[in-house]
mmCIF file of C-alpha atoms in Angstrom:
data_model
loop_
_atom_site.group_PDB
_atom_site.id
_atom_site.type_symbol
_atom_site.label_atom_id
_atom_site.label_comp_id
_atom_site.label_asym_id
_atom_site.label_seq_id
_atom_site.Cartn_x
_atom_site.Cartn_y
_atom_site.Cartn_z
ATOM 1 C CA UNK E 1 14.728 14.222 -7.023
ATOM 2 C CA UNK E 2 15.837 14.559 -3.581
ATOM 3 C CA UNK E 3 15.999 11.152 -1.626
ATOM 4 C CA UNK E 4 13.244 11.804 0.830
ATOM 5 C CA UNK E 5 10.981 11.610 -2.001
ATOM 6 C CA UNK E 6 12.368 8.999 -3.770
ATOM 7 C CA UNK E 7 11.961 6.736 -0.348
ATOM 8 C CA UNK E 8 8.294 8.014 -0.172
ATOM 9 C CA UNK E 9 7.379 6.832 -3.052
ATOM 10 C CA UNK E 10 9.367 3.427 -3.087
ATOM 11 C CA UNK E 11 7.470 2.747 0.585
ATOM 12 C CA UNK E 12 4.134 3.622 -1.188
ATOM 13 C CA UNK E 13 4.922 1.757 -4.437
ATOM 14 C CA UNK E 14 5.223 -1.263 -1.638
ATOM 15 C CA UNK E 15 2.249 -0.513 0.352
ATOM 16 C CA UNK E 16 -0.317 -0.294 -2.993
ATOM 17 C CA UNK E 17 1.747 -3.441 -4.686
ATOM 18 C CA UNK E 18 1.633 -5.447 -1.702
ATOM 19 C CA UNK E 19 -2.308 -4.783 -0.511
ATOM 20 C CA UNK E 20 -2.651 -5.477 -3.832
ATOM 21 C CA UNK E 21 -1.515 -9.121 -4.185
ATOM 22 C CA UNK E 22 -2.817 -10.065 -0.456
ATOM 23 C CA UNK E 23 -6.431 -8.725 -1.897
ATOM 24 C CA UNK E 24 -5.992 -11.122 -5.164
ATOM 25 C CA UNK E 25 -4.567 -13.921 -3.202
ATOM 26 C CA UNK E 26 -7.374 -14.158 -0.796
ATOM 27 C CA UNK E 27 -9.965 -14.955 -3.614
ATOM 28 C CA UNK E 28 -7.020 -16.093 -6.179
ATOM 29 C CA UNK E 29 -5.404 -18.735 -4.207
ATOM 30 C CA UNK E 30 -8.645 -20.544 -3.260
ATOM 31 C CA UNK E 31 -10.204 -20.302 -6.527
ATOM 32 C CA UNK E 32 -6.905 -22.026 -8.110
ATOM 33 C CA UNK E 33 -6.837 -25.047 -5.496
ATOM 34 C CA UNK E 34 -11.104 -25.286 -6.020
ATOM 35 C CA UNK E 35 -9.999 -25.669 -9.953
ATOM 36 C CA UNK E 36 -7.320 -27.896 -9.077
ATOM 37 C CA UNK E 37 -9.288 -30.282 -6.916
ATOM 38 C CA UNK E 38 -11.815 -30.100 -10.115
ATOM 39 C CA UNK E 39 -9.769 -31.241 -12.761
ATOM 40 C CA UNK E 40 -9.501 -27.793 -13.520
ATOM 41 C CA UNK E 41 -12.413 -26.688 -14.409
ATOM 42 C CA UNK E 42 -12.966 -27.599 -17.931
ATOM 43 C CA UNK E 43 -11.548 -26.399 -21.338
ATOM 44 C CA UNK E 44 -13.360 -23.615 -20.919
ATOM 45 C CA UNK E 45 -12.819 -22.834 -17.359
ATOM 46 C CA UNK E 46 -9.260 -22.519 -17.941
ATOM 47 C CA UNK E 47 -9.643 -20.883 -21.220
ATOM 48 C CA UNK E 48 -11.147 -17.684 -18.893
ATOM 49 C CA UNK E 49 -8.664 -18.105 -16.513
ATOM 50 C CA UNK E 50 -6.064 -18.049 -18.364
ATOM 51 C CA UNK E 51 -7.590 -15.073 -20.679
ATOM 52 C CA UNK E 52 -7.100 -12.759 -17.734
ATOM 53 C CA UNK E 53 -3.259 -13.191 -17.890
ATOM 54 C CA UNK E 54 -3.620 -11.096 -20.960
ATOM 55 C CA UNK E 55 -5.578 -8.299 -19.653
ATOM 56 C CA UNK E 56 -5.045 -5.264 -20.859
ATOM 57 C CA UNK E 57 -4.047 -2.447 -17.750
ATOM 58 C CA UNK E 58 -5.225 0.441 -19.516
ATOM 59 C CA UNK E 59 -8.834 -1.036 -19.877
ATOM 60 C CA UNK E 60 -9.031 -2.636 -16.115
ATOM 61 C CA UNK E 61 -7.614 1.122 -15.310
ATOM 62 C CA UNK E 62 -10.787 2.598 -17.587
ATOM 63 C CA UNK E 63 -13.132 0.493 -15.844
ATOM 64 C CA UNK E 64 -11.853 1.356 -12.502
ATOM 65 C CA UNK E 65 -12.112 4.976 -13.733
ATOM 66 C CA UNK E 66 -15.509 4.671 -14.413
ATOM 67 C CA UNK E 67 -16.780 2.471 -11.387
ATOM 68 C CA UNK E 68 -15.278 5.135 -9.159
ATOM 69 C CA UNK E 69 -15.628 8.164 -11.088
ATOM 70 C CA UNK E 70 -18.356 10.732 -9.357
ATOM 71 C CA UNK E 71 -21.056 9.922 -11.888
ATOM 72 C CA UNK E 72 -20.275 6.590 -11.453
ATOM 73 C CA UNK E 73 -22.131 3.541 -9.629
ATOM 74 C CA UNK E 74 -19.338 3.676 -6.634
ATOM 75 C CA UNK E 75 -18.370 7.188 -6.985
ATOM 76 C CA UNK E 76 -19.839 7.728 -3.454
ATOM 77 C CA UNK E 77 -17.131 5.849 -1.749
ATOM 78 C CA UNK E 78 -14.748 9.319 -3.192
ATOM 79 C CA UNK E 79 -12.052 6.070 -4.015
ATOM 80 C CA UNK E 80 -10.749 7.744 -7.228
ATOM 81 C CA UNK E 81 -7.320 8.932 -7.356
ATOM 82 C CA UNK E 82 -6.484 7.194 -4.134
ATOM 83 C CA UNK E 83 -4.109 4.640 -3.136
ATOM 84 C CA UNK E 84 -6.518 2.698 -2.669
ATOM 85 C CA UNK E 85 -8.548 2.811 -6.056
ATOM 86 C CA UNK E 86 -5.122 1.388 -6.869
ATOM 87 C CA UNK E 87 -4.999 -1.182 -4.883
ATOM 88 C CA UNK E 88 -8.749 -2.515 -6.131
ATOM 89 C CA UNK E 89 -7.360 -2.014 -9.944
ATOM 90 C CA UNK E 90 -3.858 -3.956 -9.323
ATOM 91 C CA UNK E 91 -5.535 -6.651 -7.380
ATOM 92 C CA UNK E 92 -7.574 -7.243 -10.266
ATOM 93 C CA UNK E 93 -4.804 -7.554 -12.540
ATOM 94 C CA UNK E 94 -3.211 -9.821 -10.276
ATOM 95 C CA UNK E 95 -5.657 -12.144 -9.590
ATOM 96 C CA UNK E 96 -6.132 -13.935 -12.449
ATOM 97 C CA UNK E 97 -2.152 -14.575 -12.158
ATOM 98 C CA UNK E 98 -1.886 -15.795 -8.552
ATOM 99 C CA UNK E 99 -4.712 -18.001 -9.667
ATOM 100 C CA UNK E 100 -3.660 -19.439 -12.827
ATOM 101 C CA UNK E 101 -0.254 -20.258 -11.104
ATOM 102 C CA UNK E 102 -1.619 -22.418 -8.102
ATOM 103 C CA UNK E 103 -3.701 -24.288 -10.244
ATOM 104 C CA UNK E 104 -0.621 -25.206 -12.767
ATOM 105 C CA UNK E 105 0.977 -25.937 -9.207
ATOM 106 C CA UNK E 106 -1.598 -27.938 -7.318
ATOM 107 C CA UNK E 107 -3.556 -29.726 -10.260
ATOM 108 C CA UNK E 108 -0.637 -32.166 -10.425
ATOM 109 C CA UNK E 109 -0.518 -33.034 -6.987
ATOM 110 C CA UNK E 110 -4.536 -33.534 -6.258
ATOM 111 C CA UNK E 111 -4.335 -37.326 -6.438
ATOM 112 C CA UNK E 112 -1.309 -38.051 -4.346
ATOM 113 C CA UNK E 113 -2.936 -35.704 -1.813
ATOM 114 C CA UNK E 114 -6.400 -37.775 -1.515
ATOM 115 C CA UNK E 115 -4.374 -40.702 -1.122
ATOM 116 C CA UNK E 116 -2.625 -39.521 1.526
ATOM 117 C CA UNK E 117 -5.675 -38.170 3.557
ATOM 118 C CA UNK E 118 -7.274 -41.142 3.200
ATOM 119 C CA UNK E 119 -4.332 -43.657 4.247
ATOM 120 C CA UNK E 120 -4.367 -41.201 7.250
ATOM 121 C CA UNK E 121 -8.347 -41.819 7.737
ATOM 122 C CA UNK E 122 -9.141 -38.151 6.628
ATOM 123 C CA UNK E 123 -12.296 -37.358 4.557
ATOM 124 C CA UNK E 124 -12.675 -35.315 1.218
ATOM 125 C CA UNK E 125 -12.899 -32.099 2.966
ATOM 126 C CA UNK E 126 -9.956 -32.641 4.669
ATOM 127 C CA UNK E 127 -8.264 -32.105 0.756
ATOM 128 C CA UNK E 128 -8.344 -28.730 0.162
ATOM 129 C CA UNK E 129 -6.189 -27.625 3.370
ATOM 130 C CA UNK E 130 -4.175 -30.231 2.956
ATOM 131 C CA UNK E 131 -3.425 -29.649 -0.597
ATOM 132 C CA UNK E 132 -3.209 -25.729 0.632
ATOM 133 C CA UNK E 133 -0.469 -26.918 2.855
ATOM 134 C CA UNK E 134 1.475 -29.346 0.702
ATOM 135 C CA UNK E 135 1.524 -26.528 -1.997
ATOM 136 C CA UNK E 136 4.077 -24.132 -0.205
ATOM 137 C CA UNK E 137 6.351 -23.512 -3.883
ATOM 138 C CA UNK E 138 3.485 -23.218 -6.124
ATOM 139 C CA UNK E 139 1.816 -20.373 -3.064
ATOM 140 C CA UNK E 140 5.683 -18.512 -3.215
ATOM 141 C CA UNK E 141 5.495 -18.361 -7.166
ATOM 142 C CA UNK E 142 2.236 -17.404 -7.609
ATOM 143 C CA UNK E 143 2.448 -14.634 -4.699
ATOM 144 C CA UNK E 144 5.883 -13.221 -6.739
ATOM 145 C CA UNK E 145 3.956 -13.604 -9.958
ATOM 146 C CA UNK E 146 1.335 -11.417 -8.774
ATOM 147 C CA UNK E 147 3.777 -9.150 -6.840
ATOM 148 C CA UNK E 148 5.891 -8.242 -10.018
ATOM 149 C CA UNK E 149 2.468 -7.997 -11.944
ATOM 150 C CA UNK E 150 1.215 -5.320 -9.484
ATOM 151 C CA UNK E 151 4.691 -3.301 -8.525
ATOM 152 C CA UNK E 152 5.159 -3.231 -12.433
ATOM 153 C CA UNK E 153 1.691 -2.019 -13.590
ATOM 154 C CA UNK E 154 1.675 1.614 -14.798
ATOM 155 C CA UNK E 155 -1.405 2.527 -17.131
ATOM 156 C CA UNK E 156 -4.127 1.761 -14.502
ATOM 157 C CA UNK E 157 -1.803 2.670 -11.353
ATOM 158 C CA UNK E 158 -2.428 6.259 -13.971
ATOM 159 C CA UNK E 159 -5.998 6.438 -14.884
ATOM 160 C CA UNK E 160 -7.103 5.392 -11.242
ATOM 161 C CA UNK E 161 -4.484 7.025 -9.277
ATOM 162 C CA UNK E 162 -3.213 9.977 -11.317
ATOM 163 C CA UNK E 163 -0.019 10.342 -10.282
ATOM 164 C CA UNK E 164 -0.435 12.825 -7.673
ATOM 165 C CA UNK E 165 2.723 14.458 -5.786
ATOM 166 C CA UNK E 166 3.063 13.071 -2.103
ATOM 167 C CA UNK E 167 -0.330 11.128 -2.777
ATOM 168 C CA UNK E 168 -0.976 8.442 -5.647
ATOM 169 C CA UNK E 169 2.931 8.682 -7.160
ATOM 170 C CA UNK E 170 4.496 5.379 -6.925
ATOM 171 C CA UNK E 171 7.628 3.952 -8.851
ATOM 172 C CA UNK E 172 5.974 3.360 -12.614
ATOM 173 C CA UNK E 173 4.601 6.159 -12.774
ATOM 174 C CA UNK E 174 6.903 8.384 -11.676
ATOM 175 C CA UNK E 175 9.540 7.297 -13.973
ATOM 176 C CA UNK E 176 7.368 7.526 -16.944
ATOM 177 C CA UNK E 177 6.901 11.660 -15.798
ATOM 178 C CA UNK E 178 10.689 12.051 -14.884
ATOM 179 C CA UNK E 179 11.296 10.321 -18.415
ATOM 180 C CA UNK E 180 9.152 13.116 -20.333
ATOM 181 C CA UNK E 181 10.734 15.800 -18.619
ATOM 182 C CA UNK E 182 14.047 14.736 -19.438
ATOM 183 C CA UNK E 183 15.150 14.137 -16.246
ATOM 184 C CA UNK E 184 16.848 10.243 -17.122
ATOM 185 C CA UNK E 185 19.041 10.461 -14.342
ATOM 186 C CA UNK E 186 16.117 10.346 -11.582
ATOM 187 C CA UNK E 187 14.738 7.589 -13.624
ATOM 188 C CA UNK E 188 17.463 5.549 -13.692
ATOM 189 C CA UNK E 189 17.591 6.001 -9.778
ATOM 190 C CA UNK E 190 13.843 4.903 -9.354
ATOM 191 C CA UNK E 191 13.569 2.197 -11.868
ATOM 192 C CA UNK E 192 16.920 0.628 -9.775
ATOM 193 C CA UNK E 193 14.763 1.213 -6.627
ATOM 194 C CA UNK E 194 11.592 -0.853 -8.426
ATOM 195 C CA UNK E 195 14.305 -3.586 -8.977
ATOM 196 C CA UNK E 196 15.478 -3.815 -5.637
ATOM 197 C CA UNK E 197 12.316 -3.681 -4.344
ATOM 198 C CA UNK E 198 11.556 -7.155 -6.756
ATOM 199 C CA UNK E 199 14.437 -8.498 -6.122
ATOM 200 C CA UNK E 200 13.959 -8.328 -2.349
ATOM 201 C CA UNK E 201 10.428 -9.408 -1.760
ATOM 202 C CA UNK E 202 11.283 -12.527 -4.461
ATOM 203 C CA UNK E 203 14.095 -13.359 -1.997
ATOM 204 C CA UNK E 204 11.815 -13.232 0.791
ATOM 205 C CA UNK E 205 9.301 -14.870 -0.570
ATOM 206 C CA UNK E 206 12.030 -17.709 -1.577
ATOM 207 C CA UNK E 207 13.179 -18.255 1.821
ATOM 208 C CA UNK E 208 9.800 -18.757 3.225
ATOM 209 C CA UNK E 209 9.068 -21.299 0.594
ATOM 210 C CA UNK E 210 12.460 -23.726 2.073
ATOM 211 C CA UNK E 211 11.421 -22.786 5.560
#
């Protein structure tokens, strides 16, 4: 596999993995602190929480496939087999991770927070940010949790996207084809792409947490 196309599809694996977990943070990262400042929801709140940690790809992929299939309810929008159909499918199996971490993260911390917006005059509302801001290491794990859980994800990033040439290929994917055809060599090379690619955006996301 010539270079060119092996950078093409590491920059795209990056694009769809990265609008991914930015999509599941945005609802995953407030629903976790709103837990969090709740005692955490319940038993049972956290028993469905944490039951989406164990989603299966393959059937968030089928469901996808069917939303945005042309007989389906959002087949209009012409999503399917897009980067973006990805995007929607990996969010979703992020989302329950980046959420699940911040409230392990922040539910230990909700009390000392209150006291210290109230000894500084604040008012309950004045919690949530505050605990948003005091939370920076739980935010940095639960944004690589959901990183490595969307750059890693293979049988939806298949059903939904379909591993087209120069369109929907990204790193997973293409190393389970150039693993069929024998071609173990190219494999190698893109699965030690997908690991750099980890590697780096856990080191980033490390640095910003001491900064």
């Amino acid at each position: 596999m010539p270079p060119a196309e092996i950078l093409e599809i590491a920059l795209r694996s990056l694009a769809v993995a990265g609008g991914a977990t930015l999509l599941a943070a945005l609802f995953g990262v407030p629903l976790g602190l709103w837990l969090a400042l709740r005692g955490g929801g319940g038993a049972w709140g956290r028993v469905l929480l944490y039951s989406g940690l164990a989603l299966p790809s393959v059937v968030v992929g089928l469901l996808f496939y069917l939303l945005l299939s042309r007989s389906g309810p959002l087949g209009f929008l012409n999503l399917l087999y897009t980067p973006w159909a990805m995007v929607l499918a990996e969010a979703t199996l992020a989302f329950p991770l980046i959420a699940a971490f911040v409230l392990s993260g922040a539910r230990g911390r909700v009390e000392e927070v209150r006291l210290l917006v109230r000894s500084l005059g604040g008012k309950e509302r004045h919690v949530l940010p505050t605990l948003l801001a005091e939370s920076r290491r739980t935010l940095a794990a639960a944004l690589a949790a959901g990183f490595g859980g969307a750059i890693s994800e293979v049988g939806a990033a298949t059903l939904v996207g379909g591993d087209i040439r120069h369109h929907t290929r990204v790193l997973t994917t293409a190393i389970v084809v150039e693993t069929r055809m024998g071609e173990l060599q190219a494999a190698l090379a893109l699965g030690a792409v997908l690991l750099g690619i980890a590697l780096l955006v856990t080191a980033f996301l490390v640095i910003l947490e001491r900064e």
